[in-house]
Amino acid sequence: MRVVMFGYQTWGHRTLRALLDSEHDVVLVVTHPKSEHVYEKIWSDSVADLAEDNGVPVVLRNRPDDDELFERLKDADPDIIVANNWRTWIPPRVFGLPRHGTLNVHDSLLPKYAGFSPLIWALINGEPEVGVTAHMMDEELDAGDIVRQEAVPVGPTDTATDLFHKTVDLIAPVTIGALDLIAAGRTDFTRQDRSRASFFHKRSIEDSRIDWTWPAQDLERLVRAQSEPYPSAFTHHKGKRLEVLSAFVSEGRYGGTPGRVFYREGDGVVIVAGADARTGRNHGLAITRVRTEDGQEMPATQYFTSMGGYLTAHP
């Protein structure tokens, strides 16, 4: 099939690589200009460079809603558009232009975790598995019929970086497998159960700020979800920013006020956690490694030279 690809960052790069290695013919690539947004500088393999290296025409757009681009798309005469990690709304006259419509590839197990940063949100929420979904695009974001979907389990120590590598390897089989079904004439795809749908916003630095009223189990997953190269989870100690690089849920149960620097347990320093910490029924978050405001990284037992005081969300 003649394919136009819309995509950005490493997700789009992997999709384009899979298309170029397939029997399908990539006739045009549309991608975003480079961005300075902190989350868009991560996993930033260039779709434009890959297309140009393979002789595929490239169009740069923040939004795909202008008449000039629409004419380029018509001239390309695509059988299908394939989109992955396109960051803005694609209007109906564009996604409905090709003979077979538009296939969107999304890194979650739809209908859950539509929208942005699904792997991070899924890890924070303790989901047992994550995956990649190829679905037909319609007017509602990430809501069209599912063509192909594959899942991988979330391990007990997996970070968001681990899950990225697990799921990015699913892009090629999910995308090409879906295109093969469409090329073979299949149209009876799986409707999404919208009663199970959830939609998440883009993450920002604010979403990495630790709220000590969260249960320790949730905070431990937040720390893993904000693994390098993502901005680390952070708190404040004595008015200065402190990044939490690794932690575990304490064995003991600790009572008091959320954020209290309380007790050494193994290689960690336990911080009281949970909105109902006063009951004494909660586990704490045992921090094992930190990074200070001036960039020094060290074991938490070295940083916290004495117990007492509080970690706070703000200086």
Coordinates of C-alpha atoms in Angstrom, one line a residue:
M1 CA 0.0 0.0 0.0
R2 CA 1.0 3.6 -0.5
V3 CA 1.6 5.0 3.0
V4 CA 1.8 8.6 4.3
M5 CA 3.3 8.6 7.8
F6 CA 2.6 11.2 10.6
G7 CA 5.0 10.8 13.5
Y8 CA 7.5 12.3 15.9
Q9 CA 10.3 11.3 18.3
T10 CA 11.5 7.7 18.7
W11 CA 8.0 6.3 18.5
G12 CA 7.6 7.8 15.0
H13 CA 11.1 6.9 14.1
R14 CA 10.5 3.2 14.9
T15 CA 7.2 3.3 13.0
L16 CA 8.9 4.8 9.9
R17 CA 11.7 2.2 10.1
A18 CA 9.2 -0.6 10.2
L19 CA 7.4 0.8 7.2
L20 CA 10.6 1.3 5.2
D21 CA 11.5 -2.3 6.0
S22 CA 8.1 -3.6 4.9
E23 CA 6.6 -4.2 1.5
H24 CA 4.6 -1.0 1.7
D25 CA 5.6 2.2 -0.1
V26 CA 6.2 5.3 2.1
V27 CA 5.4 8.2 -0.2
L28 CA 5.4 11.2 2.3
V29 CA 6.3 11.8 5.9
V30 CA 4.8 14.6 8.1
T31 CA 6.6 15.4 11.4
H32 CA 6.9 18.1 14.0
P33 CA 9.7 20.6 14.2
K34 CA 12.2 20.0 17.0
S35 CA 10.9 21.1 20.4
E36 CA 12.5 22.3 23.7
H37 CA 9.7 20.8 25.8
V38 CA 11.4 18.7 28.5
Y39 CA 9.5 15.6 27.7
E40 CA 9.8 16.0 23.9
K41 CA 13.6 16.2 24.1
I42 CA 13.6 12.6 25.5
W43 CA 13.6 9.7 23.0
S44 CA 14.1 12.2 20.3
D45 CA 15.3 10.2 17.3
S46 CA 14.6 12.3 14.2
V47 CA 11.8 11.1 11.9
A48 CA 12.8 13.8 9.4
D49 CA 16.4 12.6 9.2
L50 CA 15.4 9.0 8.7
A51 CA 12.9 10.0 5.9
E52 CA 15.5 12.2 4.1
D53 CA 18.1 9.5 4.4
N54 CA 15.8 7.1 2.5
G55 CA 14.7 9.6 -0.1
V56 CA 11.2 10.2 1.3
P57 CA 9.8 13.7 1.0
V58 CA 9.3 15.4 4.4
V59 CA 6.8 18.1 5.6
L60 CA 7.3 19.9 8.9
R61 CA 4.1 21.0 10.7
N62 CA 3.0 21.7 14.3
R63 CA -0.6 21.3 13.1
P64 CA -1.8 19.5 10.0
D65 CA -4.8 21.7 9.2
D66 CA -3.6 24.0 6.4
D67 CA -4.6 23.9 2.7
E68 CA -1.0 23.5 1.4
L69 CA -0.5 20.3 3.4
F70 CA -3.8 19.0 2.4
E71 CA -2.9 19.4 -1.3
R72 CA 0.4 17.6 -0.7
L73 CA -1.5 14.8 0.9
K74 CA -3.9 14.5 -2.1
D75 CA -1.0 14.6 -4.5
A76 CA 0.6 11.7 -2.6
D77 CA -2.5 9.6 -3.2
P78 CA -2.1 7.4 -0.1
D79 CA -4.0 4.1 0.5
I80 CA -3.6 4.8 4.2
I81 CA -2.0 7.2 6.7
V82 CA -0.1 5.7 9.6
A83 CA 0.3 7.9 12.7
N84 CA 2.4 7.4 15.8
N85 CA 3.1 10.1 18.4
W86 CA 1.6 12.9 16.4
R87 CA 1.1 15.6 19.1
T88 CA -1.9 17.6 17.7
W89 CA -5.4 17.0 16.4
I90 CA -5.7 15.6 12.9
P91 CA -8.8 16.9 11.2
P92 CA -11.4 14.6 9.6
R93 CA -10.6 15.8 6.1
V94 CA -7.1 14.6 6.6
F95 CA -7.6 11.3 8.5
G96 CA -10.5 10.4 6.2
L97 CA -8.6 11.2 2.9
P98 CA -6.9 7.8 2.2
R99 CA -8.8 4.9 0.7
H100 CA -8.4 2.9 4.0
G101 CA -8.5 5.8 6.4
T102 CA -5.8 6.4 9.1
L103 CA -4.2 3.9 11.4
N104 CA -3.0 5.3 14.7
V105 CA -0.4 3.5 16.8
H106 CA -0.6 4.3 20.5
D107 CA 1.6 3.0 23.4
S108 CA -1.2 1.8 25.7
L109 CA -3.7 -0.9 25.9
L110 CA -6.7 1.1 24.7
P111 CA -9.3 2.0 25.8
K112 CA -7.3 2.7 28.9
Y113 CA -4.6 5.5 28.9
A114 CA -5.6 7.4 25.9
G115 CA -3.8 10.7 25.5
F116 CA -0.3 11.4 26.7
S117 CA 2.5 9.7 28.6
P118 CA 0.6 6.4 29.0
L119 CA 3.5 4.3 30.2
I120 CA 4.3 6.7 33.1
W121 CA 0.7 7.0 34.2
A122 CA 0.2 3.2 33.9
L123 CA 3.3 2.5 36.0
I124 CA 2.3 5.0 38.7
N125 CA -1.2 3.4 38.9
G126 CA 0.2 -0.1 39.3
E127 CA -1.1 -1.6 36.1
P128 CA 0.0 -5.2 35.6
E129 CA 0.7 -4.8 31.9
V130 CA 1.3 -2.2 29.2
G131 CA 1.3 -2.4 25.5
V132 CA 0.8 -1.0 22.0
T133 CA -2.5 -0.6 20.1
A134 CA -3.1 0.0 16.4
H135 CA -6.5 1.4 15.8
M136 CA -8.5 3.2 13.1
M137 CA -8.6 7.0 13.7
D138 CA -12.0 8.7 14.1
E139 CA -13.0 12.1 15.5
E140 CA -12.5 11.2 19.1
L141 CA -8.8 10.9 20.2
D142 CA -7.5 7.4 20.6
A143 CA -11.1 6.0 20.4
G144 CA -11.4 4.2 17.0
D145 CA -11.8 0.4 16.4
I146 CA -8.8 -1.7 17.4
V147 CA -7.0 -3.5 14.6
R148 CA -4.2 -5.1 16.6
Q149 CA -3.0 -4.9 20.2
E150 CA -0.1 -6.6 22.0
A151 CA 0.8 -6.5 25.7
V152 CA 3.9 -7.0 27.9
P153 CA 3.9 -7.5 31.7
V154 CA 5.1 -4.8 34.2
G155 CA 7.7 -6.3 36.5
P156 CA 8.0 -5.4 40.2
T157 CA 11.1 -3.3 39.7
D158 CA 10.4 -2.0 36.1
T159 CA 11.0 1.7 35.5
A160 CA 9.4 3.8 32.8
T161 CA 12.6 3.4 30.9
D162 CA 12.3 -0.3 31.0
L163 CA 8.7 -0.2 29.8
F164 CA 9.7 2.2 27.0
H165 CA 12.1 -0.4 25.7
K166 CA 9.6 -3.2 26.1
T167 CA 6.9 -1.4 24.2
V168 CA 8.9 0.3 21.5
D169 CA 9.9 -3.2 20.3
L170 CA 6.2 -3.9 19.8
I171 CA 5.7 -1.0 17.3
A172 CA 7.0 -2.9 14.2
P173 CA 4.9 -6.1 14.7
V174 CA 1.8 -4.3 15.7
T175 CA 2.0 -1.7 12.9
I176 CA 2.9 -4.1 10.1
G177 CA 0.5 -6.8 11.4
A178 CA -2.3 -4.3 11.3
L179 CA -1.5 -3.0 7.8
D180 CA -1.4 -6.6 6.6
L181 CA -4.9 -7.2 7.9
I182 CA -6.1 -4.0 6.3
A183 CA -4.4 -4.8 2.9
A184 CA -6.1 -8.2 3.0
G185 CA -9.5 -6.5 3.1
R186 CA -10.3 -6.9 6.8
T187 CA -12.8 -4.4 8.2
D188 CA -14.4 -6.2 11.1
F189 CA -12.2 -4.7 13.9
T190 CA -12.8 -4.6 17.6
R191 CA -14.9 -1.6 18.9
Q192 CA -13.5 0.0 22.0
D193 CA -15.6 -0.3 25.2
R194 CA -15.9 3.4 26.0
S195 CA -17.1 2.7 29.5
R196 CA -13.5 1.5 30.3
A197 CA -11.8 4.5 28.6
S198 CA -9.5 6.9 30.4
F199 CA -7.7 10.0 29.0
F200 CA -4.5 11.5 30.4
H201 CA -2.8 14.9 30.0
K202 CA 0.8 15.6 29.1
R203 CA 3.2 15.4 32.0
S204 CA 5.2 18.4 33.2
I205 CA 7.7 19.1 35.9
E206 CA 4.8 19.6 38.3
D207 CA 3.7 16.0 37.9
S208 CA 7.1 14.9 39.3
R209 CA 6.6 16.7 42.6
I210 CA 6.2 14.2 45.5
D211 CA 3.0 14.5 47.6
W212 CA 3.7 12.8 50.9
T213 CA 0.0 12.2 51.5
W214 CA 0.2 9.5 48.7
P215 CA 0.6 5.9 50.0
A216 CA 4.2 4.7 50.0
Q217 CA 3.4 2.1 47.3
D218 CA 2.2 4.8 45.0
L219 CA 5.3 6.9 45.7
E220 CA 7.6 4.1 45.1
R221 CA 6.1 3.6 41.6
L222 CA 6.3 7.4 41.0
V223 CA 10.0 7.2 41.6
R224 CA 10.3 4.3 39.2
A225 CA 8.1 6.1 36.7
Q226 CA 10.4 9.2 36.7
S227 CA 13.6 7.2 35.9
E228 CA 16.4 8.6 33.8
P229 CA 16.2 10.1 31.3
Y230 CA 12.8 11.5 32.6
P231 CA 13.0 14.3 35.1
S232 CA 13.3 12.7 38.6
A233 CA 10.7 12.7 41.3
F234 CA 11.5 15.5 43.7
T235 CA 10.7 17.0 47.1
H236 CA 12.2 19.8 49.2
H237 CA 14.4 19.5 52.3
K238 CA 15.3 22.5 54.4
G239 CA 14.1 24.7 51.6
K240 CA 16.1 23.1 48.8
R241 CA 15.1 20.8 46.0
L242 CA 16.0 17.1 46.6
E243 CA 15.5 14.5 43.8
V244 CA 14.6 11.0 44.9
L245 CA 16.4 8.6 42.5
S246 CA 15.5 5.2 44.1
A247 CA 13.4 4.0 47.0
F248 CA 11.5 1.0 48.4
V249 CA 8.4 0.5 50.5
S250 CA 9.4 0.0 54.1
E251 CA 8.9 -3.3 55.9
G252 CA 7.8 -1.5 59.1
R253 CA 4.7 0.6 59.6
Y254 CA 5.3 4.1 60.7
G255 CA 2.9 6.7 62.1
G256 CA 2.9 10.4 62.3
T257 CA 2.8 13.3 59.9
P258 CA 3.4 12.7 56.1
G259 CA 6.9 13.9 55.0
R260 CA 8.6 13.3 58.4
V261 CA 12.2 12.0 58.1
F262 CA 11.8 9.2 60.6
Y263 CA 13.9 6.1 60.7
R264 CA 16.8 4.1 59.0
E265 CA 15.6 0.8 57.6
G266 CA 18.2 -1.3 55.7
D267 CA 19.9 0.9 53.1
G268 CA 17.1 3.4 53.2
V269 CA 15.8 6.3 55.2
V270 CA 12.1 6.0 55.9
I271 CA 9.8 9.0 55.2
V272 CA 6.3 8.8 56.7
A273 CA 3.7 8.6 54.0
G274 CA -0.1 8.5 53.4
A275 CA -3.0 10.9 54.2
D276 CA -3.9 8.7 57.2
A277 CA -0.3 8.3 58.5
R278 CA -1.5 9.3 61.9
T279 CA -3.1 5.9 62.3
G280 CA 0.2 4.1 62.3
R281 CA -1.0 1.5 59.9
N282 CA 1.0 2.7 56.9
H283 CA 4.3 1.6 55.4
G284 CA 6.7 4.4 54.7
L285 CA 8.8 5.3 51.6
A286 CA 12.4 4.2 52.3
I287 CA 14.6 6.5 50.1
T288 CA 17.9 4.9 49.1
R289 CA 19.5 7.4 46.7
V290 CA 19.1 11.2 46.2
R291 CA 20.5 14.0 44.1
T292 CA 20.9 17.5 45.7
E293 CA 20.1 20.8 44.2
D294 CA 23.7 21.3 43.2
G295 CA 23.8 18.0 41.3
Q296 CA 25.5 15.8 43.9
E297 CA 24.2 12.2 43.9
M298 CA 24.6 10.1 47.0
P299 CA 23.1 7.4 49.2
A300 CA 20.2 8.7 51.3
T301 CA 21.9 7.4 54.5
Q302 CA 24.8 9.7 53.7
Y303 CA 22.6 12.7 52.9
F304 CA 20.4 12.4 56.0
T305 CA 23.0 12.7 58.7
S306 CA 20.3 12.7 61.4
M307 CA 16.6 11.8 61.6
G308 CA 13.9 14.4 62.1
G309 CA 12.6 17.3 60.1
Y310 CA 10.3 17.1 57.1
L311 CA 10.3 16.7 53.4
T312 CA 7.8 19.1 51.8
A313 CA 6.3 19.7 48.4
H314 CA 7.5 23.3 48.2
P315 CA 10.4 25.2 49.7

